[in-house]
mmCIF file of C-alpha atoms in Angstrom:
data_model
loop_
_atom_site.group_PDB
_atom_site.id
_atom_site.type_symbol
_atom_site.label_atom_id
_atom_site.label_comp_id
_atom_site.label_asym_id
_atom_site.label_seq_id
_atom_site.Cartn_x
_atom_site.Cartn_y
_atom_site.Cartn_z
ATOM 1 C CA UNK A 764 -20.111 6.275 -2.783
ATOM 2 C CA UNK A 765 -18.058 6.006 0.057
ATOM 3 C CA UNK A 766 -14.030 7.071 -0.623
ATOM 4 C CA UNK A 767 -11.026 5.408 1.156
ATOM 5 C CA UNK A 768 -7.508 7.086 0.168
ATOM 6 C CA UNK A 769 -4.795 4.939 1.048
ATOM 7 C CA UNK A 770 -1.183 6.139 1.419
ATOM 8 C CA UNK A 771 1.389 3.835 0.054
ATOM 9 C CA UNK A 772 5.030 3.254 1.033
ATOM 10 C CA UNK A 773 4.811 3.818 4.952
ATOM 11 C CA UNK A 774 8.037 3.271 6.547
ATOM 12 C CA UNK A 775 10.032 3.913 3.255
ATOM 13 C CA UNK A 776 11.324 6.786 4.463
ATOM 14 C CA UNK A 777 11.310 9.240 7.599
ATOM 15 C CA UNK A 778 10.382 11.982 5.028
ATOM 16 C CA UNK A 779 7.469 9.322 3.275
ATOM 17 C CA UNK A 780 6.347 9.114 7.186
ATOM 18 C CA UNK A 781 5.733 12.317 7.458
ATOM 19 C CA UNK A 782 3.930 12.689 4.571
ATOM 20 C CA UNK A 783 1.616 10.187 5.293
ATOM 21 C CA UNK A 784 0.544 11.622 8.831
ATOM 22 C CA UNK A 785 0.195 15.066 7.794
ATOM 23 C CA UNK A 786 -2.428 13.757 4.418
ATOM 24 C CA UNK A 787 -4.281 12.303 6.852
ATOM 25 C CA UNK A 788 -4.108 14.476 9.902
ATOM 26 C CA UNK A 789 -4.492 18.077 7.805
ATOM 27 C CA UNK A 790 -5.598 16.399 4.399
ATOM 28 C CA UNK A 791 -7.590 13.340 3.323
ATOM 29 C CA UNK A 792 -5.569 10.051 3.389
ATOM 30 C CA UNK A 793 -8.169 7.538 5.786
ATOM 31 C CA UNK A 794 -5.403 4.450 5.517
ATOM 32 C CA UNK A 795 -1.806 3.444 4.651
ATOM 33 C CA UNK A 796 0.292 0.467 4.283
ATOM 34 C CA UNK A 797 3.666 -0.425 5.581
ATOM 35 C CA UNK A 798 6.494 -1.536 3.970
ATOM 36 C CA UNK A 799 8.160 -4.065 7.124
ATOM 37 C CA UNK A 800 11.543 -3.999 5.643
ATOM 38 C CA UNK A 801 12.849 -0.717 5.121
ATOM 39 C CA UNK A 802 15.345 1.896 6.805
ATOM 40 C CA UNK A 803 12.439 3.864 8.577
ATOM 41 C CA UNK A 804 9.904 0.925 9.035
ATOM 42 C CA UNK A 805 10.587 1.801 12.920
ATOM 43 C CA UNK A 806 10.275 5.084 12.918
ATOM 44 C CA UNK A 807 6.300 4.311 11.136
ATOM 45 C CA UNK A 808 5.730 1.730 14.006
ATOM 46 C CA UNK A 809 6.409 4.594 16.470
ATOM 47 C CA UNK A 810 4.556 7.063 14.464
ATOM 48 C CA UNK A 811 1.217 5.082 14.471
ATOM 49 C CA UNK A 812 0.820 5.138 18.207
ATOM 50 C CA UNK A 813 0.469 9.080 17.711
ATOM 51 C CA UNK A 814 -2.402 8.572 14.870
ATOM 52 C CA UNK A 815 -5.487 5.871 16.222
ATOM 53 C CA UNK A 816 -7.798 7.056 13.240
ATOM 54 C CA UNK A 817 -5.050 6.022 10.760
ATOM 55 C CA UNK A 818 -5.802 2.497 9.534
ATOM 56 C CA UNK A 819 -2.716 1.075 8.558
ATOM 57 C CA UNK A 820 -2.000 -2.255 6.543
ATOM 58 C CA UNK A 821 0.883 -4.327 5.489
ATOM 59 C CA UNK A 822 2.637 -3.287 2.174
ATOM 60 C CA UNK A 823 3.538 -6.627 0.840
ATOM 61 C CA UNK A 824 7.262 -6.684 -1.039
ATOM 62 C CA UNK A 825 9.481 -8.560 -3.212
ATOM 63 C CA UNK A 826 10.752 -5.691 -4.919
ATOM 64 C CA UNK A 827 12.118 -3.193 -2.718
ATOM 65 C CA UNK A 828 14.807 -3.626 -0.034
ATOM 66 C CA UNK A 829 16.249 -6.560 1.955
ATOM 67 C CA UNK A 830 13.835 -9.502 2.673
ATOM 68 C CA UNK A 831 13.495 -10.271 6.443
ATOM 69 C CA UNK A 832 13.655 -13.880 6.273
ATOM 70 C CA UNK A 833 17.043 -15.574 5.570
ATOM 71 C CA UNK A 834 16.389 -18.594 2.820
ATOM 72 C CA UNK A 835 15.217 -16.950 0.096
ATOM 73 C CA UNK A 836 17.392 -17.848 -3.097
ATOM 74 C CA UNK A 837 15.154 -17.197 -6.126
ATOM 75 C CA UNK A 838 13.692 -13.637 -4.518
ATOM 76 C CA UNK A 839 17.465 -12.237 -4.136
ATOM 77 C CA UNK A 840 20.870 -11.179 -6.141
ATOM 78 C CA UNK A 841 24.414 -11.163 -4.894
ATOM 79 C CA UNK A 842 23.953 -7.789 -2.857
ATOM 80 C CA UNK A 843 20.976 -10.236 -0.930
ATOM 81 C CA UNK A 844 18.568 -7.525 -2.281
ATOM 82 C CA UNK A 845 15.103 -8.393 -3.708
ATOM 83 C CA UNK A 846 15.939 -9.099 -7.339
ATOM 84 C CA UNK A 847 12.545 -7.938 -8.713
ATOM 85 C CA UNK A 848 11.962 -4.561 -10.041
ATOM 86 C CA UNK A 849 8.312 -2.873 -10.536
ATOM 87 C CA UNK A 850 8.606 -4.933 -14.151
ATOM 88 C CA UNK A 851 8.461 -8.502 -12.415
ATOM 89 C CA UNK A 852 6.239 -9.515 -15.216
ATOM 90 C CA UNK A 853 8.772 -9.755 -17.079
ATOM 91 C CA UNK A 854 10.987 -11.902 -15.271
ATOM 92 C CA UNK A 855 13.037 -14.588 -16.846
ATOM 93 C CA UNK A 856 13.817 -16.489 -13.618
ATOM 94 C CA UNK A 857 11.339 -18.506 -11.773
ATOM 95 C CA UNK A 858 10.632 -17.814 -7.807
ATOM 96 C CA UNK A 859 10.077 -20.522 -5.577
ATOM 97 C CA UNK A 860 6.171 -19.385 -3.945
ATOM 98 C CA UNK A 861 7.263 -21.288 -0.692
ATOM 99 C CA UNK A 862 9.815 -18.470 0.004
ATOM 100 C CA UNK A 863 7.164 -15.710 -1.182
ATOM 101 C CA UNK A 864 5.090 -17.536 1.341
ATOM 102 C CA UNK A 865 7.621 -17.375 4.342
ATOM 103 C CA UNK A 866 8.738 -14.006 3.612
ATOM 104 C CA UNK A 867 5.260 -12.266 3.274
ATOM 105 C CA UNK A 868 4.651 -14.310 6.302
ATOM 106 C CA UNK A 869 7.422 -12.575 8.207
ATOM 107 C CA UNK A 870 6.662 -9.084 6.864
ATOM 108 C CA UNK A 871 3.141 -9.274 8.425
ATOM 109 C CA UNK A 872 4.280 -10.901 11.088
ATOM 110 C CA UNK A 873 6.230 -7.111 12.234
ATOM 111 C CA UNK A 874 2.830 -6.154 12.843
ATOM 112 C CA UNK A 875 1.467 -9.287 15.635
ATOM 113 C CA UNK A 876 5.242 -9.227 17.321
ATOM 114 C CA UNK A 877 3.900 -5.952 18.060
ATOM 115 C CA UNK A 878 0.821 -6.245 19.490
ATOM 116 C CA UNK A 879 -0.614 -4.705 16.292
ATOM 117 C CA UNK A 880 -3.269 -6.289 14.134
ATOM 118 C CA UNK A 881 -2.678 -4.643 10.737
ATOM 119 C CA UNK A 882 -5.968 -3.402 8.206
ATOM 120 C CA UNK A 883 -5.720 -4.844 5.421
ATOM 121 C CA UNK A 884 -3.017 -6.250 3.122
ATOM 122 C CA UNK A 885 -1.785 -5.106 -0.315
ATOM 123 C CA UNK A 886 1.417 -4.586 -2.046
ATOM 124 C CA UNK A 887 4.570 -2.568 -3.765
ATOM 125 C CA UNK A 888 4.179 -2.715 -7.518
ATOM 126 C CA UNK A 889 0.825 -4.530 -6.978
ATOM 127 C CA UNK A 890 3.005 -7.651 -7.205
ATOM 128 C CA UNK A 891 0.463 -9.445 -4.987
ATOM 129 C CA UNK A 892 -1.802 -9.636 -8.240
ATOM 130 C CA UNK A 893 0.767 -11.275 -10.051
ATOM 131 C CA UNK A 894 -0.441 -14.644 -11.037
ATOM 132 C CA UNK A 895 2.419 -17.399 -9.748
ATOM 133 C CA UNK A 896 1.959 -15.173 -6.144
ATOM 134 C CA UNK A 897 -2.364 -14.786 -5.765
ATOM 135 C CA UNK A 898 -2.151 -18.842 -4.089
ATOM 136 C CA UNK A 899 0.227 -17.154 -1.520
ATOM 137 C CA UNK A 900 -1.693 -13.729 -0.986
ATOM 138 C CA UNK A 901 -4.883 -15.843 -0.331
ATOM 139 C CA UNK A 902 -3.632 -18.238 2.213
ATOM 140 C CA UNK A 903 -2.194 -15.305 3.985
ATOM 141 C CA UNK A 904 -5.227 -13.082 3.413
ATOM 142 C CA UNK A 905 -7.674 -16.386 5.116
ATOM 143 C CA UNK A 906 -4.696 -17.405 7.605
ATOM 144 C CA UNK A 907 -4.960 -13.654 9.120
ATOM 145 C CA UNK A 908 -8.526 -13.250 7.774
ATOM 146 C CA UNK A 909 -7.400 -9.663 6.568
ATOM 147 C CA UNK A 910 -8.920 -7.920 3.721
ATOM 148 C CA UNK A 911 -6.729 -7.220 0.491
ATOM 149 C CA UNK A 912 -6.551 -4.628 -1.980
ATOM 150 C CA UNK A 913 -8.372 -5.393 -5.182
ATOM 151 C CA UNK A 914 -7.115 -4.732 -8.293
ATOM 152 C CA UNK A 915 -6.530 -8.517 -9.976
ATOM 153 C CA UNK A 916 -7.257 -9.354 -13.789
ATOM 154 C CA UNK A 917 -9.901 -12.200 -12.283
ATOM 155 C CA UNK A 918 -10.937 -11.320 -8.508
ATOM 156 C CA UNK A 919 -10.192 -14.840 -6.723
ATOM 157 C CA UNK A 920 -12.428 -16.266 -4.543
ATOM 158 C CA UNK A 921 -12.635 -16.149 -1.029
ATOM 159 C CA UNK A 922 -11.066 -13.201 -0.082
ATOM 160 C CA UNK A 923 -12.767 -10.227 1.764
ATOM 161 C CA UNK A 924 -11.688 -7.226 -0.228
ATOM 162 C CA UNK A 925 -10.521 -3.714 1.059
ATOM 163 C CA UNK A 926 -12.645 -2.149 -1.794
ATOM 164 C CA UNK A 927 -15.404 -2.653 -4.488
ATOM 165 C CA UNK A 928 -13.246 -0.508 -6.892
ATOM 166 C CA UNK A 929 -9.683 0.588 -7.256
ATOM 167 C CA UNK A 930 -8.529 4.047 -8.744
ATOM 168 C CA UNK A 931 -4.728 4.177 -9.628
ATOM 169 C CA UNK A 932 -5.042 7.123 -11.724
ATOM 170 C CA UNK A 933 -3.944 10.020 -8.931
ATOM 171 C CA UNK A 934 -0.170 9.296 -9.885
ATOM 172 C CA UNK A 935 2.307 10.740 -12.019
ATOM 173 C CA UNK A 936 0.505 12.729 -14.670
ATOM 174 C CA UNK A 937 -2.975 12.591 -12.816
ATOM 175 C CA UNK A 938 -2.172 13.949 -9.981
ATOM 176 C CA UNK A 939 -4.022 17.431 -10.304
ATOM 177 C CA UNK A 940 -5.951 19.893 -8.136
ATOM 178 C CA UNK A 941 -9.025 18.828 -10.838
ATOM 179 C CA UNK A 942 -8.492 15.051 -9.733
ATOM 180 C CA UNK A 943 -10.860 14.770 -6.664
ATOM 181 C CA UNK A 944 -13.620 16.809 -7.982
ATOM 182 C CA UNK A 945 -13.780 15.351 -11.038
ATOM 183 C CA UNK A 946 -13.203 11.656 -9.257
ATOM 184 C CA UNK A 947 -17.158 12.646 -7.093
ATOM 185 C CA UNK A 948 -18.853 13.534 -10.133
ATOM 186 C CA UNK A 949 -17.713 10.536 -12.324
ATOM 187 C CA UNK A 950 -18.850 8.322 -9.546
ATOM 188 C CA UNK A 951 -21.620 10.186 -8.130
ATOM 189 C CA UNK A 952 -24.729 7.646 -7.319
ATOM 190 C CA UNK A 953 -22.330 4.733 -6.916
ATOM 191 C CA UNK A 954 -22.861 2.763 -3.904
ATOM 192 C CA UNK A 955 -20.296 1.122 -3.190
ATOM 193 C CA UNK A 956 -16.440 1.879 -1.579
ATOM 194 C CA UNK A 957 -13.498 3.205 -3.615
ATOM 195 C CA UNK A 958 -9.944 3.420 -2.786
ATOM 196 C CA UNK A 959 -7.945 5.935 -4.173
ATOM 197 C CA UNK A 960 -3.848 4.705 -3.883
ATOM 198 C CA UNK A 961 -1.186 7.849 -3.522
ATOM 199 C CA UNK A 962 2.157 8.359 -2.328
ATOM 200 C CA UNK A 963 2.691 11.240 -0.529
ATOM 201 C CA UNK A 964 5.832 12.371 0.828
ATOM 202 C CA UNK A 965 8.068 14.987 2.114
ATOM 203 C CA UNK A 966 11.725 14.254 -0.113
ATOM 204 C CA UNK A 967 14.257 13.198 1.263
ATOM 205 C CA UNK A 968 17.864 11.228 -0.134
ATOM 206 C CA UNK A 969 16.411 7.680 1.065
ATOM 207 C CA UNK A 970 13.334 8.102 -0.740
ATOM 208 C CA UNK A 971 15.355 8.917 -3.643
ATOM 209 C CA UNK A 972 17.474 5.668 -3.224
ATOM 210 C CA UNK A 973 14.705 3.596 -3.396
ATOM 211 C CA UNK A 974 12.807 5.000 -5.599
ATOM 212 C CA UNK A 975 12.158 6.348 -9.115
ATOM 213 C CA UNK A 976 9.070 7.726 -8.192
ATOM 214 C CA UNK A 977 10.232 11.037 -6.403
ATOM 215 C CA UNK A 978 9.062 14.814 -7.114
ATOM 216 C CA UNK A 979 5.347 14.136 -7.730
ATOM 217 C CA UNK A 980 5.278 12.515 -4.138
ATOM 218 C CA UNK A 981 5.263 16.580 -2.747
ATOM 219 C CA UNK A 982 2.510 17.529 -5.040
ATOM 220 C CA UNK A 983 0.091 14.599 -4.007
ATOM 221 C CA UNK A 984 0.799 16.123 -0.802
ATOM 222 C CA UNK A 985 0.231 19.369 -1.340
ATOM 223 C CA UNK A 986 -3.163 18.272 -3.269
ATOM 224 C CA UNK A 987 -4.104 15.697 -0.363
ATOM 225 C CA UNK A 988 -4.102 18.946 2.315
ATOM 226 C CA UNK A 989 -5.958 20.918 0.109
ATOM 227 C CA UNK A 990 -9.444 18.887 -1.065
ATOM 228 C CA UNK A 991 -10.836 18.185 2.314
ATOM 229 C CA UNK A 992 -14.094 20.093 1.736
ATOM 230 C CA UNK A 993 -14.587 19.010 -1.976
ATOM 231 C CA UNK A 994 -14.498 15.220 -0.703
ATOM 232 C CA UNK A 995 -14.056 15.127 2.850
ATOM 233 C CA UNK A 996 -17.856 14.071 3.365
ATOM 234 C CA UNK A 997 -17.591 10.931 1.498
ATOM 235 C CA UNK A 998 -14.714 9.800 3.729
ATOM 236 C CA UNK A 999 -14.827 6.949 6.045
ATOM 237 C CA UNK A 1000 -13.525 4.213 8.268
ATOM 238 C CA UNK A 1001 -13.365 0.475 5.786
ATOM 239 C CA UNK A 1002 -15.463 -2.001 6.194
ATOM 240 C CA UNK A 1003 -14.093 -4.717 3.600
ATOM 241 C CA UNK A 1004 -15.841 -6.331 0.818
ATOM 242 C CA UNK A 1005 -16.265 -10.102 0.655
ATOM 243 C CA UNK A 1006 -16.520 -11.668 -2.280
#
C-alpha cells in the first residue's frame, strides 16, 4: 500500500496554515488543498513557495465564505455568503450548476493567475460528490486534466482519481494515537494508494468563525508529528488513478 495524507482547509486560517506545514514538514501530511476564498488564502499562496515537497490542490467550495465570482444568485444569502452549510443535501432550494461551474472555475483559476498548477482537486464538505454538481467537477477535472478526490456513491467515468481508496475516519472521534498503526495492519498487502483526509491546525478566532470543527484540529496535529516512523515508509509523492 502506498499512503497519501492530505491536509484539508489550507488558507482557512493563518493558524490552519501553520498547521498544515508543520504535519508535513515535522509529521506526515504528503498533500493539502486550498480553500481560494478565505481570509488567509494569501498568506497559504506565500507559504507554499517555502514547502516544494508539499503537493497542494484546490479545495473546491460552496459552503464556506464569500464566492469570488460576482453572479451567483442561487449559491448566496443576503450577507452575499455561500448559503450552503456542510448539510447541502438537504437543501430545499435549487442551484443553478452554470454558476457552480463559473465559480469553481474562478477558485482554481487563483492557482494559474499564479503561475501555479495545482495537484489535484477536491472539496469542503465533499460537496463535489454531490449529485446535481459531479457534471461540473468533471468538466473541470478534464478541462484542467487534474486528478480528483474519490469518494462518490458511483465513481464517474473519465476522471483520473487522486486515490484508489479514501479513509475519512481520522476525524472527530477517530482521531487517536492507535489510528495509523492500526490503519497499516488493516490494509497491509493492499496494493494500491490510500488517502487519509485530516485537518490539522494551530487555533485561532478565524478558524473558530468558520468553523464548527475546532479543538480536535490540535490533536490531529499533535498525532500527525508523532507517527512518522510507524508509517512514514509507506509515504509518497501521488501518482493519480484513472479510471
Amino acid at each position: 500500500m502506498k499512503l497519501i495524507v492530505n491536509a484539508d482547509d489550507f488558507g482557512l486560517s493563518r493558524g490552519v496554515n501553520y498547521g498544515i506545514v508543520d504535519a508535513h514538514e515535522l509529521g506526515i501530511v504528503t498533500s493539502t488543498t486550498m480553500l481560494t476564498n478565505m481570509p488567509a488564502t494569501d498568506h497559504a499562496f506565500q507559504l507554499m513557495e517555502h514547502y516544494p515537497d508539499l503537493q497542494v490542490g484546490v479545495h473546491l467550495t460552496l459552503t464556506c465564505g464569500v464566492p469570488l465570482t460576482s453572479d451567483c444568485p442561487t449559491l448566496i444569502n443576503q450577507q452575499g455568503e455561500f448559503r450552503l452549510t456542510s448539510q447541502f443535501r438537504r437543501a430545499t432550494h435549487e442551484i443553478n450548476v452554470e454558476e457552480v461551474e463559473k465559480e469553481w472555475n474562478a477558485q482554481i483559476q487563483q492557482f494559474y493567475t499564479k503561475g501555479i498548477t495545482p495537484s489535484h482537486l477536491d472539496s469542503h464538505h465533499h460537496i463535489h460528490t454531490w449529485e446535481p454538481v459531479i457534471p461540473v467537477i468533471k468538466h473541470l477535472a478534464q478541462t484542467y486534466d487534474l486528478p480528483v478526490r474519490t469518494g462518490f456513491k458511483q465513481a464517474p467515468a473519465g476522471i483520473r482519481f487522486w486515490s484508489d481508496l479514501l479513509d475519512t475516519n481520522f476525524y472527530k472521534e477517530g482521531v487517536n494515537e492507535a489510528y495509523f498503526a492500526e490503519l497499516s495492519q488493516q490494509y497491509k498487502g493492499y496494493d494500491g494508494t490510500i488517502e487519509v483526509m485530516c485537518h490539522p491546525a494551530y487555533i485561532d478566532e478565524t478558524l473558530r468563525k468558520y468553523s464548527s470543527y475546532v479543538d480536535d484540529r490540535a490533536r490531529e496535529l499533535r498525532i500527525l508529528t508523532q507517527v512518522k516512523q510507524t508509517v512514514g515508509h509507506l509515504l509518497g509523492k501521488n501518482e493519480p488513478t484513472q479510471t
